[in-house]
């Protein structure tokens, strides 16, 4: 999926290990696995001031991706490397080998997976930014020192800007509702990255505004347009509500579209900065984007997320292991109901995918931030426990189920399948057979991205307006959340 280049980049001397660091590394490596073993090692110069050495030379050669080199960094003082080195190199490999700078896209990606990869790039750069010490005291050489990680961040920010123009936004406007919602999440993640990086950089150094801020209005407008378009998929005529997957096929209410709508809606409430651009690409239609300017914290987004979550929670879209199935087809049963035909979601597609267990997690986290209701976090932790158990790892006994598959299994030597893996390893059903499509190859990265967002330490406040915070209760909740996420 994309194309760009990689050179030796030494990590800053101060990294803070976070869930986000480890997990975003995993999701990017999952996408880049076929290239990982071919990357040679490089030993950086020893010294605490060696911050992203050679990042500027990487920038100078950026557009020549096709004849670039990929270099793995072995951090000083460690044998096996560290998380941040691997994260930076994994992102660099992704962009060096898959991203076309001149076209602003990943040529081998399809529309929705492109949006997902852009989301991962923005999230990874947020981690790099938050892990860099911008508060160094000015002194001889310090400004140049600061520019090394900044060059890296600016390099990948330029790729996100390129993708803003390379993304096939017009075609996506006529695709399925889940495709549209990946677009919303992608540009909101870029907005979060810009906001967090601007805060880290400007407050610490008192510098003028960062150029990335100029792109927030464009990112916000695209997120708004696609949320408006996707919201047309809410269908109260069957099954009591819920999003349909596509406007062009027989009605199908599936987990991923509804989870995306929950997560995108609450993310719009929390992170959308407002939009006064009143000129969508086409005239207003019944299900098209609104021309009315919209501000921050619009309650319609919060209301949509709450209603959609309540519908999903009561939809019976889980199996006996507590995992979300793929979705429901709709039967048409004639009863003596007022209003004629009664439509019921009762034809289940029992297939289970990893990303169906992941996307809702950041929605649950966001709903807690917006409402302060502990129920959302409890639901998320219950789902995570179900996923872990479905890999064959027993949380109660802290043991891995290792028995062999039945002799009539097509893969008897791999061990018993537990619903989402075996031997404590998360899998798609297609992994062992080697038959995964590009869609399925992307699923586990999506799961870990949203798992990382869910398991970040809770903030010192919640967004719910008009209420005071019970500090002792919040502190207990934060400690509980950390314990649960830490296993």
mmCIF file of C-alpha atoms in Angstrom, residues 26-177:
data_model
loop_
_atom_site.group_PDB
_atom_site.id
_atom_site.type_symbol
_atom_site.label_atom_id
_atom_site.label_comp_id
_atom_site.label_asym_id
_atom_site.label_seq_id
_atom_site.Cartn_x
_atom_site.Cartn_y
_atom_site.Cartn_z
ATOM 1 C CA UNK A 26 1.979 -3.823 15.844
ATOM 2 C CA UNK A 27 -0.646 -2.526 13.454
ATOM 3 C CA UNK A 28 1.896 -0.988 11.081
ATOM 4 C CA UNK A 29 4.125 -4.074 11.176
ATOM 5 C CA UNK A 30 1.107 -6.237 10.340
ATOM 6 C CA UNK A 31 0.736 -4.285 7.125
ATOM 7 C CA UNK A 32 4.460 -4.273 6.321
ATOM 8 C CA UNK A 33 5.324 -7.833 7.347
ATOM 9 C CA UNK A 34 6.434 -8.968 3.918
ATOM 10 C CA UNK A 35 9.222 -6.367 3.890
ATOM 11 C CA UNK A 36 10.286 -6.517 7.521
ATOM 12 C CA UNK A 37 12.918 -9.259 7.402
ATOM 13 C CA UNK A 38 14.817 -7.683 4.511
ATOM 14 C CA UNK A 39 15.762 -4.488 6.338
ATOM 15 C CA UNK A 40 19.453 -4.281 7.313
ATOM 16 C CA UNK A 41 20.575 -3.016 10.689
ATOM 17 C CA UNK A 42 22.281 0.257 11.485
ATOM 18 C CA UNK A 43 24.060 1.150 14.727
ATOM 19 C CA UNK A 44 23.625 4.833 15.554
ATOM 20 C CA UNK A 45 26.176 7.149 17.075
ATOM 21 C CA UNK A 46 26.161 6.860 20.852
ATOM 22 C CA UNK A 47 25.129 9.936 22.774
ATOM 23 C CA UNK A 48 22.045 11.349 24.426
ATOM 24 C CA UNK A 49 21.895 14.289 22.018
ATOM 25 C CA UNK A 50 21.662 12.166 18.886
ATOM 26 C CA UNK A 51 18.035 12.911 18.121
ATOM 27 C CA UNK A 52 16.837 11.463 14.808
ATOM 28 C CA UNK A 53 20.221 11.696 13.106
ATOM 29 C CA UNK A 54 19.926 11.853 9.320
ATOM 30 C CA UNK A 55 16.224 12.739 9.369
ATOM 31 C CA UNK A 56 16.995 15.745 7.193
ATOM 32 C CA UNK A 57 18.775 13.612 4.607
ATOM 33 C CA UNK A 58 15.680 11.406 4.502
ATOM 34 C CA UNK A 59 13.674 14.479 3.623
ATOM 35 C CA UNK A 60 16.089 15.488 0.875
ATOM 36 C CA UNK A 61 15.579 12.154 -0.900
ATOM 37 C CA UNK A 62 11.883 11.802 -0.174
ATOM 38 C CA UNK A 63 10.550 11.936 -3.708
ATOM 39 C CA UNK A 64 12.955 9.293 -4.998
ATOM 40 C CA UNK A 65 11.184 6.480 -3.235
ATOM 41 C CA UNK A 66 11.830 3.965 -5.934
ATOM 42 C CA UNK A 67 15.616 4.038 -5.367
ATOM 43 C CA UNK A 68 15.681 4.671 -1.625
ATOM 44 C CA UNK A 69 17.156 2.565 1.138
ATOM 45 C CA UNK A 70 15.473 1.095 4.195
ATOM 46 C CA UNK A 71 17.481 1.102 7.406
ATOM 47 C CA UNK A 72 16.610 -0.421 10.747
ATOM 48 C CA UNK A 73 17.923 1.351 13.818
ATOM 49 C CA UNK A 74 19.423 -0.584 16.723
ATOM 50 C CA UNK A 75 19.152 1.743 19.720
ATOM 51 C CA UNK A 76 22.169 2.370 21.880
ATOM 52 C CA UNK A 77 22.559 0.225 24.950
ATOM 53 C CA UNK A 78 19.990 -2.389 23.963
ATOM 54 C CA UNK A 79 20.364 -5.641 22.074
ATOM 55 C CA UNK A 80 16.882 -6.120 20.751
ATOM 56 C CA UNK A 81 15.969 -2.565 19.865
ATOM 57 C CA UNK A 82 13.134 -0.567 21.359
ATOM 58 C CA UNK A 83 9.561 0.185 20.548
ATOM 59 C CA UNK A 84 10.017 3.713 19.213
ATOM 60 C CA UNK A 85 12.847 2.782 16.849
ATOM 61 C CA UNK A 86 10.735 -0.003 15.404
ATOM 62 C CA UNK A 87 7.679 2.227 15.125
ATOM 63 C CA UNK A 88 9.579 4.879 13.174
ATOM 64 C CA UNK A 89 11.159 2.341 10.860
ATOM 65 C CA UNK A 90 7.865 0.530 10.274
ATOM 66 C CA UNK A 91 6.127 3.755 9.267
ATOM 67 C CA UNK A 92 9.100 4.628 7.092
ATOM 68 C CA UNK A 93 8.987 1.253 5.338
ATOM 69 C CA UNK A 94 5.261 1.666 4.761
ATOM 70 C CA UNK A 95 5.766 5.026 3.110
ATOM 71 C CA UNK A 96 8.998 4.157 1.291
ATOM 72 C CA UNK A 97 7.646 1.040 -0.352
ATOM 73 C CA UNK A 98 3.967 1.755 -0.839
ATOM 74 C CA UNK A 99 3.242 5.489 -0.969
ATOM 75 C CA UNK A 100 3.585 7.524 -4.190
ATOM 76 C CA UNK A 101 4.389 11.079 -3.132
ATOM 77 C CA UNK A 102 3.598 12.615 -6.507
ATOM 78 C CA UNK A 103 0.149 10.957 -6.616
ATOM 79 C CA UNK A 104 -0.669 11.356 -2.935
ATOM 80 C CA UNK A 105 -1.841 7.774 -2.473
ATOM 81 C CA UNK A 106 -0.968 4.135 -1.942
ATOM 82 C CA UNK A 107 -1.520 2.735 -5.463
ATOM 83 C CA UNK A 108 -2.152 -0.858 -4.397
ATOM 84 C CA UNK A 109 -4.651 0.088 -1.692
ATOM 85 C CA UNK A 110 -8.393 0.285 -2.191
ATOM 86 C CA UNK A 111 -10.373 3.319 -1.062
ATOM 87 C CA UNK A 112 -11.239 2.221 2.444
ATOM 88 C CA UNK A 113 -7.860 0.665 3.289
ATOM 89 C CA UNK A 114 -6.170 3.877 2.121
ATOM 90 C CA UNK A 115 -8.234 5.792 4.657
ATOM 91 C CA UNK A 116 -7.210 3.302 7.346
ATOM 92 C CA UNK A 117 -3.490 3.567 6.556
ATOM 93 C CA UNK A 118 -3.684 7.375 6.679
ATOM 94 C CA UNK A 119 -5.328 7.003 10.084
ATOM 95 C CA UNK A 120 -2.429 4.843 11.266
ATOM 96 C CA UNK A 121 0.182 7.302 9.958
ATOM 97 C CA UNK A 122 -1.470 10.210 11.787
ATOM 98 C CA UNK A 123 -1.744 8.185 14.997
ATOM 99 C CA UNK A 124 1.889 7.090 14.783
ATOM 100 C CA UNK A 125 3.055 10.682 14.337
ATOM 101 C CA UNK A 126 0.997 11.702 17.367
ATOM 102 C CA UNK A 127 3.002 9.149 19.337
ATOM 103 C CA UNK A 128 6.323 10.439 17.986
ATOM 104 C CA UNK A 129 5.307 14.003 18.835
ATOM 105 C CA UNK A 130 4.117 13.233 22.355
ATOM 106 C CA UNK A 131 7.293 11.234 23.023
ATOM 107 C CA UNK A 132 9.669 14.014 21.970
ATOM 108 C CA UNK A 133 11.090 16.439 24.519
ATOM 109 C CA UNK A 134 10.182 19.817 23.071
ATOM 110 C CA UNK A 135 10.816 21.516 26.412
ATOM 111 C CA UNK A 136 14.612 21.539 26.103
ATOM 112 C CA UNK A 137 16.279 24.750 27.203
ATOM 113 C CA UNK A 138 17.623 26.890 24.343
ATOM 114 C CA UNK A 139 21.377 26.718 23.950
ATOM 115 C CA UNK A 140 24.095 26.229 21.329
ATOM 116 C CA UNK A 141 22.907 23.649 18.848
ATOM 117 C CA UNK A 142 19.603 23.008 20.582
ATOM 118 C CA UNK A 143 17.479 24.481 17.786
ATOM 119 C CA UNK A 144 19.085 22.142 15.264
ATOM 120 C CA UNK A 145 18.602 19.278 17.698
ATOM 121 C CA UNK A 146 14.910 20.036 17.914
ATOM 122 C CA UNK A 147 14.564 20.149 14.138
ATOM 123 C CA UNK A 148 15.521 16.484 13.664
ATOM 124 C CA UNK A 149 12.319 14.911 15.003
ATOM 125 C CA UNK A 150 10.408 17.870 13.603
ATOM 126 C CA UNK A 151 11.735 17.084 10.126
ATOM 127 C CA UNK A 152 10.475 13.530 10.455
ATOM 128 C CA UNK A 153 7.038 14.703 11.565
ATOM 129 C CA UNK A 154 6.860 17.311 8.803
ATOM 130 C CA UNK A 155 7.806 14.675 6.255
ATOM 131 C CA UNK A 156 4.864 12.460 7.118
ATOM 132 C CA UNK A 157 2.538 15.415 7.586
ATOM 133 C CA UNK A 158 3.284 16.309 3.970
ATOM 134 C CA UNK A 159 2.169 12.813 2.992
ATOM 135 C CA UNK A 160 -1.148 13.271 4.776
ATOM 136 C CA UNK A 161 -1.626 16.541 2.911
ATOM 137 C CA UNK A 162 -0.792 14.779 -0.348
ATOM 138 C CA UNK A 163 -3.329 12.093 0.465
ATOM 139 C CA UNK A 164 -5.974 14.761 1.084
ATOM 140 C CA UNK A 165 -5.739 15.522 -2.642
ATOM 141 C CA UNK A 166 -4.993 11.958 -3.754
ATOM 142 C CA UNK A 167 -8.005 10.445 -1.983
ATOM 143 C CA UNK A 168 -10.817 9.699 -4.433
ATOM 144 C CA UNK A 169 -13.378 11.700 -2.475
ATOM 145 C CA UNK A 170 -15.898 11.920 -5.311
ATOM 146 C CA UNK A 171 -16.053 8.157 -5.833
ATOM 147 C CA UNK A 172 -16.229 7.540 -2.092
ATOM 148 C CA UNK A 173 -19.349 9.684 -1.900
ATOM 149 C CA UNK A 174 -21.202 6.973 -3.800
ATOM 150 C CA UNK A 175 -19.751 3.948 -2.014
ATOM 151 C CA UNK A 176 -21.058 1.972 0.958
ATOM 152 C CA UNK A 177 -21.680 3.683 4.284
#
